[in-house]
Short mmCIF file of C-alpha atoms in Angstrom, two decimals:
data_model
loop_
_atom_site.label_atom_id
_atom_site.label_comp_id
_atom_site.label_asym_id
_atom_site.label_seq_id
_atom_site.Cartn_x
_atom_site.Cartn_y
_atom_site.Cartn_z
CA MET F 29 21.30 111.30 150.74
CA ILE F 30 23.98 111.67 152.35
CA GLY F 31 26.25 114.97 153.79
CA TYR F 32 29.64 114.99 155.46
CA LYS F 33 28.70 117.17 158.25
CA LEU F 34 30.82 119.17 158.85
CA THR F 35 31.07 121.69 163.79
CA PRO F 36 30.38 125.26 163.21
CA THR F 37 34.15 125.79 163.18
CA GLN F 38 34.95 123.21 160.11
CA ALA F 39 32.03 125.79 158.04
CA ALA F 40 33.40 128.53 159.01
CA GLN F 41 37.16 127.84 158.43
CA ILE F 42 35.70 126.52 153.98
CA SER F 43 33.46 129.38 153.96
CA GLY F 44 34.30 131.25 151.07
CA LYS F 45 37.17 128.92 149.92
CA HIS F 46 38.48 127.59 147.29
CA PHE F 47 38.76 123.71 147.53
CA ASN F 48 40.25 122.91 144.26
CA SER F 49 41.93 125.86 141.95
CA SER F 50 38.63 126.15 140.55
CA SER F 51 35.87 125.84 142.58
CA ILE F 52 34.42 126.63 146.35
CA PHE F 53 33.30 125.33 149.75
CA ASN F 54 29.09 125.33 150.10
CA GLN F 55 28.61 123.98 153.19
CA VAL F 56 25.07 124.41 153.42
CA PRO F 57 22.53 123.10 156.54
CA ASP F 58 19.41 120.94 157.63
CA ILE F 59 17.02 121.18 159.05
CA ASN F 60 18.31 120.97 162.13
CA GLY F 61 21.57 123.90 161.26
CA ASP F 62 23.94 121.21 161.30
CA TYR F 63 26.58 122.22 158.10
CA PHE F 64 27.38 119.60 155.07
CA ILE F 65 29.45 119.62 152.29
CA PHE F 66 28.87 116.61 149.94
CA GLU F 67 30.80 114.25 147.39
CA GLY F 68 31.82 116.19 145.34
CA GLU F 69 33.52 119.43 147.13
CA VAL F 70 35.75 116.17 149.92
CA ASN F 71 35.71 113.59 146.19
CA TYR F 72 37.71 116.63 143.47
CA CYS F 73 39.58 118.57 147.12
CA THR F 74 42.95 119.07 146.62
CA ASN F 75 43.57 121.91 148.26
CA GLU F 76 46.61 121.07 150.80
CA VAL F 77 44.77 123.47 153.75
CA TYR F 78 41.11 121.41 153.26
CA LEU F 79 42.32 117.54 152.58
CA TRP F 80 41.24 117.45 156.56
CA VAL F 81 37.49 117.15 154.35
CA LYS F 82 38.51 113.89 153.65
CA ASP F 83 38.36 112.55 156.84
CA LEU F 84 34.97 113.63 157.92
CA PRO F 85 32.14 111.67 159.43
CA GLN F 86 29.38 110.93 156.25
CA ALA F 87 25.41 111.26 158.06
CA GLU F 88 21.63 111.39 156.87
CA TYR F 89 21.44 115.47 155.37
CA VAL F 90 17.61 115.90 155.30
CA ALA F 91 17.17 119.30 153.87
CA PRO F 92 15.42 122.27 155.60
CA ILE F 93 11.20 122.34 155.65
CA ASN F 94 10.40 125.27 153.02
CA ASN F 95 7.38 126.13 153.91
CA GLU F 96 7.31 129.52 151.94
CA ILE F 97 3.90 129.59 149.49
#
């Protein structure tokens, strides 16, 4: 799955913030602990403070392995 990779600083900057009037960023860690956001958050971002997310690099998101039984 392709996502948009955030640095730790960028992930902290958007944590709990609105990307539009009704939706909040939901950054998620991958298997390596790197944070990602996805297409809907980037495409529907209208908050002028966070328009920089549209310039984030795309990268392969690999979900963490769930070892719970």
